[in-house]
Short mmCIF file of N, CA and C in Angstrom, two decimals:
data_model
loop_
_atom_site.label_atom_id
_atom_site.label_comp_id
_atom_site.label_asym_id
_atom_site.label_seq_id
_atom_site.Cartn_x
_atom_site.Cartn_y
_atom_site.Cartn_z
N UNK A 235 89.40 6.92 105.84
CA UNK A 235 90.48 7.33 104.97
C UNK A 235 89.91 7.61 103.57
N UNK A 236 90.26 8.76 103.05
CA UNK A 236 89.79 9.16 101.72
C UNK A 236 90.87 8.84 100.70
N UNK A 237 90.48 8.19 99.64
CA UNK A 237 91.42 7.90 98.55
C UNK A 237 91.00 8.75 97.35
N UNK A 238 91.94 9.49 96.85
CA UNK A 238 91.67 10.36 95.70
C UNK A 238 92.65 10.05 94.59
N UNK A 239 92.25 10.34 93.39
CA UNK A 239 93.13 10.15 92.25
C UNK A 239 92.67 11.04 91.11
N UNK A 240 93.53 11.19 90.15
CA UNK A 240 93.22 11.96 88.96
C UNK A 240 92.86 11.01 87.83
N UNK A 241 91.72 11.25 87.21
CA UNK A 241 91.32 10.41 86.08
C UNK A 241 92.36 10.47 84.96
N UNK A 242 92.93 11.65 84.73
CA UNK A 242 93.89 11.81 83.63
C UNK A 242 95.18 11.03 83.88
N UNK A 243 95.45 10.65 85.12
CA UNK A 243 96.66 9.89 85.44
C UNK A 243 96.45 8.39 85.27
N UNK A 244 95.24 7.97 85.02
CA UNK A 244 94.93 6.54 84.88
C UNK A 244 95.02 6.13 83.41
N UNK A 245 95.60 4.98 83.15
CA UNK A 245 95.62 4.42 81.81
C UNK A 245 94.73 3.18 81.81
N UNK A 246 93.71 3.24 80.99
CA UNK A 246 92.74 2.15 80.91
C UNK A 246 92.64 1.66 79.47
N UNK A 247 91.91 0.60 79.25
CA UNK A 247 91.69 0.11 77.89
C UNK A 247 90.99 1.16 77.03
N UNK A 248 90.15 1.98 77.65
CA UNK A 248 89.40 2.98 76.90
C UNK A 248 90.27 4.17 76.47
N UNK A 249 91.28 4.52 77.27
CA UNK A 249 92.04 5.73 76.94
C UNK A 249 93.48 5.46 76.53
N UNK A 250 93.88 4.22 76.43
CA UNK A 250 95.28 3.91 76.12
C UNK A 250 95.71 4.50 74.77
N UNK A 251 94.85 4.46 73.77
CA UNK A 251 95.20 5.04 72.47
C UNK A 251 95.28 6.57 72.54
N UNK A 252 94.41 7.16 73.35
CA UNK A 252 94.42 8.62 73.48
C UNK A 252 95.76 9.11 74.03
N UNK A 253 96.31 8.40 75.01
CA UNK A 253 97.54 8.84 75.68
C UNK A 253 98.80 8.22 75.07
N UNK A 254 98.69 7.49 73.98
CA UNK A 254 99.83 6.78 73.41
C UNK A 254 100.99 7.71 73.02
N UNK A 255 100.69 8.91 72.57
CA UNK A 255 101.75 9.83 72.13
C UNK A 255 102.21 10.79 73.23
N UNK A 256 101.64 10.69 74.42
CA UNK A 256 102.07 11.55 75.53
C UNK A 256 103.48 11.15 75.96
N UNK A 257 104.33 12.14 76.23
CA UNK A 257 105.70 11.85 76.63
C UNK A 257 106.13 12.83 77.71
N UNK A 258 107.33 12.68 78.19
CA UNK A 258 107.83 13.56 79.25
C UNK A 258 108.93 14.48 78.72
N UNK A 259 108.90 14.76 77.42
CA UNK A 259 109.86 15.69 76.85
C UNK A 259 109.61 17.09 77.39
N UNK A 260 110.66 17.89 77.43
CA UNK A 260 110.51 19.29 77.81
C UNK A 260 109.86 20.04 76.64
N UNK A 261 109.44 21.26 76.91
CA UNK A 261 108.84 22.08 75.84
C UNK A 261 109.85 22.30 74.71
N UNK A 262 111.12 22.54 75.06
CA UNK A 262 112.14 22.74 74.03
C UNK A 262 112.36 21.49 73.19
N UNK A 263 112.33 20.32 73.82
CA UNK A 263 112.51 19.08 73.08
C UNK A 263 111.32 18.81 72.17
N UNK A 264 110.13 19.04 72.67
CA UNK A 264 108.92 18.75 71.89
C UNK A 264 108.74 19.73 70.74
N UNK A 265 109.09 20.98 70.96
CA UNK A 265 108.86 22.02 69.95
C UNK A 265 110.15 22.34 69.21
N UNK A 266 110.71 21.36 68.56
CA UNK A 266 111.94 21.57 67.79
C UNK A 266 111.65 22.50 66.62
N UNK A 267 112.71 22.94 65.97
CA UNK A 267 112.57 23.82 64.81
C UNK A 267 111.66 23.20 63.75
N UNK A 268 111.86 21.93 63.47
CA UNK A 268 111.07 21.25 62.45
C UNK A 268 109.60 21.12 62.87
N UNK A 269 109.37 20.81 64.13
CA UNK A 269 108.00 20.67 64.63
C UNK A 269 107.29 22.02 64.57
N UNK A 270 107.96 23.08 65.01
CA UNK A 270 107.35 24.42 64.96
C UNK A 270 107.04 24.83 63.52
N UNK A 271 107.95 24.53 62.61
CA UNK A 271 107.73 24.88 61.21
C UNK A 271 106.51 24.14 60.66
N UNK A 272 106.41 22.86 60.94
CA UNK A 272 105.27 22.07 60.44
C UNK A 272 103.96 22.56 61.05
N UNK A 273 103.95 22.85 62.35
CA UNK A 273 102.74 23.36 63.00
C UNK A 273 102.33 24.71 62.42
N UNK A 274 103.33 25.57 62.16
CA UNK A 274 103.04 26.88 61.58
C UNK A 274 102.44 26.72 60.18
N UNK A 275 103.02 25.85 59.37
CA UNK A 275 102.50 25.62 58.01
C UNK A 275 101.07 25.12 58.05
N UNK A 276 100.81 24.17 58.93
CA UNK A 276 99.46 23.60 59.01
C UNK A 276 98.46 24.60 59.58
N UNK A 277 98.89 25.39 60.55
CA UNK A 277 97.98 26.40 61.11
C UNK A 277 97.63 27.45 60.07
N UNK A 278 98.63 27.89 59.31
CA UNK A 278 98.37 28.87 58.25
C UNK A 278 97.41 28.29 57.21
N UNK A 279 97.63 27.06 56.83
CA UNK A 279 96.75 26.40 55.86
C UNK A 279 95.32 26.32 56.40
N UNK A 280 95.20 25.94 57.67
CA UNK A 280 93.87 25.79 58.27
C UNK A 280 93.13 27.12 58.32
N UNK A 281 93.81 28.18 58.74
CA UNK A 281 93.18 29.49 58.83
C UNK A 281 92.82 30.00 57.44
N UNK A 282 93.66 29.73 56.46
CA UNK A 282 93.39 30.18 55.09
C UNK A 282 92.22 29.43 54.45
N UNK A 283 91.97 28.20 54.87
CA UNK A 283 90.98 27.36 54.19
C UNK A 283 89.78 26.97 55.04
N UNK A 284 89.72 27.44 56.26
CA UNK A 284 88.62 27.09 57.16
C UNK A 284 87.99 28.38 57.67
N UNK A 285 86.78 28.65 57.25
CA UNK A 285 86.14 29.92 57.62
C UNK A 285 85.93 30.05 59.12
N UNK A 286 85.72 28.95 59.82
CA UNK A 286 85.57 29.01 61.27
C UNK A 286 86.88 29.43 61.93
N UNK A 287 87.98 28.82 61.50
CA UNK A 287 89.29 29.18 62.06
C UNK A 287 89.61 30.63 61.75
N UNK A 288 89.37 31.06 60.52
CA UNK A 288 89.63 32.45 60.13
C UNK A 288 88.79 33.40 60.97
N UNK A 289 87.53 33.05 61.20
CA UNK A 289 86.65 33.88 62.02
C UNK A 289 87.13 34.00 63.45
N UNK A 290 87.63 32.91 64.01
CA UNK A 290 88.16 32.94 65.37
C UNK A 290 89.37 33.86 65.44
N UNK A 291 90.28 33.73 64.47
CA UNK A 291 91.49 34.55 64.45
C UNK A 291 91.13 36.03 64.29
N UNK A 292 90.21 36.34 63.39
CA UNK A 292 89.78 37.73 63.20
C UNK A 292 89.11 38.29 64.45
N UNK A 293 88.29 37.47 65.10
CA UNK A 293 87.60 37.92 66.32
C UNK A 293 88.61 38.25 67.42
N UNK A 294 89.60 37.40 67.59
CA UNK A 294 90.62 37.67 68.61
C UNK A 294 91.34 38.97 68.31
N UNK A 295 91.75 39.17 67.05
CA UNK A 295 92.47 40.39 66.67
C UNK A 295 91.60 41.63 66.85
N UNK A 296 90.35 41.56 66.41
CA UNK A 296 89.46 42.71 66.55
C UNK A 296 89.13 43.00 68.00
N UNK A 297 88.94 41.97 68.81
CA UNK A 297 88.66 42.18 70.23
C UNK A 297 89.85 42.78 70.96
N UNK A 298 91.05 42.39 70.56
CA UNK A 298 92.25 42.91 71.23
C UNK A 298 92.51 44.37 70.90
N UNK A 299 92.34 44.75 69.63
CA UNK A 299 92.77 46.08 69.21
C UNK A 299 91.68 46.98 68.66
N UNK A 300 90.56 46.44 68.26
CA UNK A 300 89.46 47.28 67.79
C UNK A 300 89.91 48.33 66.80
N UNK A 301 89.65 49.59 67.11
CA UNK A 301 90.04 50.68 66.23
C UNK A 301 91.45 51.17 66.51
N UNK A 302 92.13 50.54 67.45
CA UNK A 302 93.52 50.89 67.75
C UNK A 302 93.68 51.52 69.11
N UNK A 303 94.92 51.63 69.56
CA UNK A 303 95.18 52.19 70.89
C UNK A 303 94.94 53.70 70.92
N UNK A 304 94.46 54.15 72.04
CA UNK A 304 94.25 55.58 72.28
C UNK A 304 95.14 55.98 73.45
N UNK A 305 95.98 56.95 73.23
CA UNK A 305 96.89 57.42 74.26
C UNK A 305 96.15 58.35 75.21
N UNK A 306 96.38 58.17 76.51
CA UNK A 306 95.81 59.07 77.51
C UNK A 306 96.95 59.59 78.37
N UNK A 307 97.27 60.87 78.22
CA UNK A 307 98.34 61.51 78.97
C UNK A 307 97.71 62.23 80.16
N UNK A 308 98.27 62.06 81.33
CA UNK A 308 97.68 62.62 82.55
C UNK A 308 98.67 63.49 83.31
N UNK A 309 99.16 64.54 82.64
CA UNK A 309 99.98 65.51 83.35
C UNK A 309 99.05 66.60 83.88
N UNK A 310 99.62 67.56 84.57
CA UNK A 310 98.79 68.64 85.11
C UNK A 310 98.40 69.65 84.03
N UNK A 311 99.11 69.64 82.92
CA UNK A 311 98.84 70.58 81.83
C UNK A 311 97.90 69.92 80.81
N UNK A 312 96.63 70.31 80.87
CA UNK A 312 95.61 69.71 80.00
C UNK A 312 95.90 69.97 78.53
N UNK A 313 96.40 71.15 78.22
CA UNK A 313 96.68 71.48 76.82
C UNK A 313 97.82 70.62 76.26
N UNK A 314 98.87 70.41 77.04
CA UNK A 314 99.98 69.54 76.62
C UNK A 314 99.47 68.11 76.44
N UNK A 315 98.64 67.67 77.38
CA UNK A 315 98.06 66.32 77.28
C UNK A 315 97.37 66.14 75.94
N UNK A 316 96.54 67.10 75.59
CA UNK A 316 95.77 67.03 74.35
C UNK A 316 96.69 67.06 73.12
N UNK A 317 97.73 67.90 73.16
CA UNK A 317 98.66 67.97 72.03
C UNK A 317 99.38 66.63 71.81
N UNK A 318 99.84 66.03 72.90
CA UNK A 318 100.53 64.75 72.81
C UNK A 318 99.58 63.66 72.31
N UNK A 319 98.38 63.64 72.87
CA UNK A 319 97.38 62.65 72.45
C UNK A 319 97.03 62.81 70.98
N UNK A 320 96.87 64.05 70.52
CA UNK A 320 96.56 64.30 69.10
C UNK A 320 97.73 63.91 68.20
N UNK A 321 98.95 64.20 68.64
CA UNK A 321 100.13 63.82 67.85
C UNK A 321 100.23 62.31 67.73
N UNK A 322 99.96 61.60 68.82
CA UNK A 322 99.98 60.13 68.76
C UNK A 322 98.89 59.61 67.84
N UNK A 323 97.72 60.20 67.93
CA UNK A 323 96.61 59.78 67.07
C UNK A 323 96.95 60.01 65.60
N UNK A 324 97.53 61.17 65.29
CA UNK A 324 97.93 61.46 63.91
C UNK A 324 98.98 60.46 63.42
N UNK A 325 99.97 60.18 64.27
CA UNK A 325 101.02 59.23 63.90
C UNK A 325 100.44 57.84 63.70
N UNK A 326 99.60 57.39 64.62
CA UNK A 326 99.07 56.03 64.51
C UNK A 326 98.20 55.87 63.27
N UNK A 327 97.51 56.93 62.87
CA UNK A 327 96.74 56.86 61.62
C UNK A 327 97.66 56.87 60.41
N UNK A 328 98.74 57.66 60.48
CA UNK A 328 99.68 57.75 59.35
C UNK A 328 100.35 56.40 59.08
N UNK A 329 100.69 55.67 60.13
CA UNK A 329 101.36 54.37 59.95
C UNK A 329 100.37 53.22 59.89
N UNK A 330 99.08 53.55 60.03
CA UNK A 330 98.04 52.51 60.02
C UNK A 330 98.27 51.51 61.16
N UNK A 331 98.53 52.05 62.35
CA UNK A 331 98.91 51.24 63.50
C UNK A 331 97.85 50.21 63.89
N UNK A 332 96.59 50.59 63.88
CA UNK A 332 95.53 49.65 64.29
C UNK A 332 95.54 48.41 63.40
N UNK A 333 95.63 48.61 62.09
CA UNK A 333 95.64 47.47 61.17
C UNK A 333 96.89 46.62 61.38
N UNK A 334 98.02 47.27 61.61
CA UNK A 334 99.26 46.52 61.83
C UNK A 334 99.19 45.71 63.12
N UNK A 335 98.62 46.29 64.16
CA UNK A 335 98.49 45.55 65.43
C UNK A 335 97.53 44.37 65.27
N UNK A 336 96.44 44.58 64.54
CA UNK A 336 95.52 43.46 64.29
C UNK A 336 96.20 42.36 63.48
N UNK A 337 96.98 42.76 62.47
CA UNK A 337 97.72 41.78 61.66
C UNK A 337 98.71 41.01 62.53
N UNK A 338 99.39 41.72 63.41
CA UNK A 338 100.34 41.06 64.30
C UNK A 338 99.63 40.09 65.24
N UNK A 339 98.45 40.47 65.73
CA UNK A 339 97.71 39.58 66.63
C UNK A 339 97.23 38.35 65.88
N UNK A 340 96.84 38.53 64.62
CA UNK A 340 96.44 37.38 63.82
C UNK A 340 97.62 36.44 63.60
N UNK A 341 98.80 37.00 63.35
CA UNK A 341 100.00 36.17 63.17
C UNK A 341 100.35 35.45 64.47
N UNK A 342 100.21 36.14 65.59
CA UNK A 342 100.49 35.51 66.88
C UNK A 342 99.54 34.34 67.13
N UNK A 343 98.28 34.52 66.81
CA UNK A 343 97.29 33.46 67.00
C UNK A 343 97.56 32.28 66.07
N UNK A 344 97.89 32.56 64.83
CA UNK A 344 98.08 31.50 63.84
C UNK A 344 99.47 30.88 63.93
N UNK A 345 100.51 31.71 63.93
CA UNK A 345 101.89 31.23 63.86
C UNK A 345 102.50 30.97 65.23
N UNK A 346 101.88 31.44 66.27
CA UNK A 346 102.30 31.37 67.67
C UNK A 346 103.42 32.33 68.01
N UNK A 347 103.89 33.11 67.06
CA UNK A 347 104.87 34.15 67.37
C UNK A 347 104.81 35.21 66.29
N UNK A 348 105.27 36.40 66.65
CA UNK A 348 105.26 37.51 65.71
C UNK A 348 106.41 38.44 66.07
N UNK A 349 107.01 39.04 65.06
CA UNK A 349 108.11 39.95 65.28
C UNK A 349 107.88 41.23 64.49
N UNK A 350 108.30 42.34 65.07
CA UNK A 350 108.23 43.63 64.38
C UNK A 350 109.34 44.50 64.95
N UNK A 351 109.70 45.51 64.19
CA UNK A 351 110.73 46.43 64.62
C UNK A 351 110.28 47.85 64.25
N UNK A 352 110.64 48.81 65.09
CA UNK A 352 110.36 50.21 64.79
C UNK A 352 111.49 50.72 63.90
N UNK A 353 111.13 51.30 62.76
CA UNK A 353 112.12 51.78 61.80
C UNK A 353 111.81 53.23 61.43
N UNK A 354 112.84 53.94 60.97
CA UNK A 354 112.65 55.30 60.47
C UNK A 354 112.07 55.22 59.07
N UNK A 355 111.04 56.04 58.82
CA UNK A 355 110.41 56.09 57.50
C UNK A 355 110.32 57.55 57.08
N UNK A 356 111.26 58.02 56.27
CA UNK A 356 111.28 59.44 55.89
C UNK A 356 110.13 59.86 54.99
N UNK A 357 109.31 58.91 54.54
CA UNK A 357 108.18 59.25 53.66
C UNK A 357 107.04 59.91 54.42
N UNK A 358 107.06 59.83 55.75
CA UNK A 358 105.99 60.44 56.53
C UNK A 358 106.21 61.93 56.64
N UNK A 359 105.16 62.69 56.34
CA UNK A 359 105.22 64.13 56.49
C UNK A 359 104.78 64.47 57.90
N UNK A 360 105.66 64.17 58.84
CA UNK A 360 105.31 64.31 60.25
C UNK A 360 106.59 64.51 61.05
N UNK A 361 106.44 65.03 62.25
CA UNK A 361 107.60 65.17 63.13
C UNK A 361 108.17 63.80 63.50
N UNK A 362 107.29 62.84 63.68
CA UNK A 362 107.70 61.48 64.02
C UNK A 362 107.69 60.65 62.74
N UNK A 363 108.86 60.21 62.33
CA UNK A 363 108.97 59.42 61.10
C UNK A 363 109.29 57.97 61.42
N UNK A 364 108.61 57.46 62.41
CA UNK A 364 108.81 56.09 62.86
C UNK A 364 107.67 55.23 62.33
N UNK A 365 108.03 54.02 61.90
CA UNK A 365 107.04 53.09 61.36
C UNK A 365 107.23 51.73 62.00
N UNK A 366 106.24 50.88 61.87
CA UNK A 366 106.30 49.51 62.37
C UNK A 366 106.49 48.59 61.17
N UNK A 367 107.59 47.84 61.17
CA UNK A 367 107.88 46.92 60.07
C UNK A 367 107.80 45.49 60.59
N UNK A 368 107.02 44.67 59.89
CA UNK A 368 106.89 43.26 60.27
C UNK A 368 108.15 42.50 59.88
N UNK A 369 108.45 41.49 60.67
CA UNK A 369 109.52 40.55 60.33
C UNK A 369 108.89 39.17 60.34
N UNK A 370 108.90 38.53 59.20
CA UNK A 370 108.28 37.22 59.11
C UNK A 370 109.00 36.23 60.02
N UNK A 371 108.24 35.40 60.68
CA UNK A 371 108.77 34.46 61.66
C UNK A 371 109.92 33.63 61.11
N UNK A 372 109.84 33.21 59.87
CA UNK A 372 110.89 32.37 59.28
C UNK A 372 112.23 33.09 59.18
N UNK A 373 112.22 34.41 59.22
CA UNK A 373 113.47 35.17 59.12
C UNK A 373 114.24 35.24 60.43
N UNK A 374 113.59 34.95 61.54
CA UNK A 374 114.28 34.90 62.82
C UNK A 374 114.79 33.47 62.97
N UNK A 375 116.09 33.28 62.78
CA UNK A 375 116.64 31.93 62.80
C UNK A 375 118.15 32.00 63.00
N UNK A 376 118.72 30.88 63.34
CA UNK A 376 120.17 30.75 63.46
C UNK A 376 120.64 29.69 62.48
N UNK A 377 121.71 29.96 61.73
CA UNK A 377 122.17 28.96 60.78
C UNK A 377 122.63 27.67 61.45
N UNK A 378 123.04 27.75 62.69
CA UNK A 378 123.52 26.56 63.39
C UNK A 378 122.43 25.86 64.18
N UNK A 379 121.16 26.24 64.00
CA UNK A 379 120.09 25.66 64.81
C UNK A 379 120.04 24.14 64.76
N UNK A 380 120.30 23.58 63.60
CA UNK A 380 120.21 22.13 63.51
C UNK A 380 121.27 21.45 64.36
N UNK A 381 122.35 22.18 64.68
CA UNK A 381 123.41 21.60 65.52
C UNK A 381 123.38 22.15 66.94
N UNK A 382 122.65 23.25 67.15
CA UNK A 382 122.51 23.89 68.46
C UNK A 382 123.86 24.05 69.16
N UNK A 383 124.77 24.79 68.52
CA UNK A 383 126.11 24.98 69.05
C UNK A 383 126.16 25.90 70.26
N UNK A 384 125.23 26.83 70.35
CA UNK A 384 125.24 27.80 71.44
C UNK A 384 123.91 27.71 72.18
N UNK A 385 123.96 27.31 73.43
CA UNK A 385 122.73 27.14 74.21
C UNK A 385 122.02 28.46 74.45
N UNK A 386 122.73 29.59 74.36
CA UNK A 386 122.11 30.90 74.58
C UNK A 386 121.56 31.50 73.29
N UNK A 387 121.69 30.80 72.19
CA UNK A 387 121.14 31.25 70.91
C UNK A 387 120.08 30.24 70.50
N UNK A 388 118.83 30.60 70.75
CA UNK A 388 117.72 29.68 70.51
C UNK A 388 116.92 30.16 69.31
N UNK A 389 117.12 29.49 68.19
CA UNK A 389 116.35 29.79 66.98
C UNK A 389 116.37 31.27 66.63
N UNK A 390 117.56 31.87 66.66
CA UNK A 390 117.72 33.26 66.26
C UNK A 390 117.51 34.27 67.36
N UNK A 391 117.20 33.82 68.55
CA UNK A 391 117.02 34.73 69.68
C UNK A 391 118.18 34.51 70.65
N UNK A 392 119.00 35.54 70.83
CA UNK A 392 120.13 35.43 71.75
C UNK A 392 119.68 35.84 73.14
N UNK A 393 119.86 34.92 74.07
CA UNK A 393 119.41 35.12 75.44
C UNK A 393 120.59 35.45 76.34
N UNK A 394 120.34 36.28 77.37
CA UNK A 394 121.39 36.51 78.36
C UNK A 394 121.37 35.37 79.37
N UNK A 395 122.18 35.47 80.40
CA UNK A 395 122.28 34.37 81.37
C UNK A 395 120.99 34.15 82.14
N UNK A 396 120.09 35.15 82.14
CA UNK A 396 118.80 35.01 82.83
C UNK A 396 117.71 34.49 81.89
N UNK A 397 118.06 34.27 80.64
CA UNK A 397 117.07 33.79 79.67
C UNK A 397 116.25 34.89 79.04
N UNK A 398 116.69 36.13 79.16
CA UNK A 398 115.98 37.28 78.60
C UNK A 398 116.58 37.61 77.23
N UNK A 399 115.75 37.80 76.20
CA UNK A 399 116.29 38.11 74.87
C UNK A 399 117.14 39.38 74.88
N UNK A 400 118.33 39.28 74.28
CA UNK A 400 119.23 40.42 74.14
C UNK A 400 119.26 40.94 72.70
N UNK A 401 119.20 40.01 71.75
CA UNK A 401 119.22 40.40 70.35
C UNK A 401 118.59 39.29 69.51
N UNK A 402 118.33 39.63 68.27
CA UNK A 402 117.69 38.70 67.34
C UNK A 402 118.51 38.63 66.07
N UNK A 403 118.63 37.45 65.49
CA UNK A 403 119.28 37.29 64.20
C UNK A 403 118.17 37.28 63.15
N UNK A 404 118.23 38.28 62.26
CA UNK A 404 117.21 38.41 61.22
C UNK A 404 117.90 38.22 59.88
N UNK A 405 117.43 37.25 59.12
CA UNK A 405 118.03 36.97 57.83
C UNK A 405 117.33 37.73 56.74
N UNK A 406 118.12 38.26 55.81
CA UNK A 406 117.59 38.93 54.63
C UNK A 406 117.33 37.86 53.58
N UNK A 407 116.09 37.75 53.16
CA UNK A 407 115.72 36.68 52.24
C UNK A 407 115.58 37.22 50.82
N UNK A 408 116.28 36.59 49.91
CA UNK A 408 116.12 36.93 48.50
C UNK A 408 114.93 36.20 47.92
N UNK A 409 114.68 35.04 48.45
CA UNK A 409 113.47 34.28 48.10
C UNK A 409 112.99 33.65 49.39
N UNK A 410 111.75 33.31 49.43
CA UNK A 410 111.15 32.77 50.65
C UNK A 410 111.72 31.39 50.96
N UNK A 411 111.38 30.85 52.08
CA UNK A 411 111.80 29.53 52.55
C UNK A 411 113.28 29.51 52.90
N UNK A 412 113.74 30.51 53.65
CA UNK A 412 115.12 30.57 54.11
C UNK A 412 116.09 30.44 52.95
N UNK A 413 115.86 31.25 51.92
CA UNK A 413 116.64 31.15 50.70
C UNK A 413 118.03 31.73 50.78
N UNK A 414 118.36 32.49 51.80
CA UNK A 414 119.67 33.11 51.89
C UNK A 414 120.04 33.27 53.35
N UNK A 415 121.31 33.16 53.65
CA UNK A 415 121.76 33.31 55.04
C UNK A 415 122.52 34.61 55.21
N UNK A 416 122.04 35.71 54.62
CA UNK A 416 122.64 37.01 54.86
C UNK A 416 122.10 37.55 56.16
N UNK A 417 122.99 37.75 57.13
CA UNK A 417 122.53 38.11 58.47
C UNK A 417 122.40 39.62 58.65
N UNK A 418 121.48 40.00 59.47
CA UNK A 418 121.43 41.34 60.04
C UNK A 418 120.97 41.17 61.48
N UNK A 419 121.28 42.12 62.32
CA UNK A 419 120.96 41.97 63.75
C UNK A 419 120.14 43.16 64.22
N UNK A 420 119.19 42.87 65.11
CA UNK A 420 118.43 43.91 65.80
C UNK A 420 118.63 43.72 67.27
#
């Protein structure tokens, strides 16, 4: 008879302190609004003040996006393919897409989440006047989060019955640190 066990499931004198804070809370219980905010603040501080952490974050962003996405259209019309690819390249350079994607990846690595929205930008001298606008993580929130009145509204993200995001509550901030509860929706 073979007896097997997991070392990580054993509590001994040597590891009792290591496992002292382990609990059986769900991910939602463990990652409350306050816990996420504190982790985000500390992660930002660490990346800003630790060259190793900053280097890791930059490496991840550069490896993911490099010089930016390149569109490859594969229709039967080679000339149309090239025109569409060139138009996308021109647009992505006009909006500085590669830098924005790298910035978003850095925020995802550091803050654990990132939000952006496509907006019309009439300042572009182009057929496509679409731009990528960042939304700071702190702006996605629900004023009732501390009371959690609606189970389908999780920290500013409204979920359908399947748990898929339907809309986001984005607050307009007059000053940082959730200074105003003026709502807008995307």
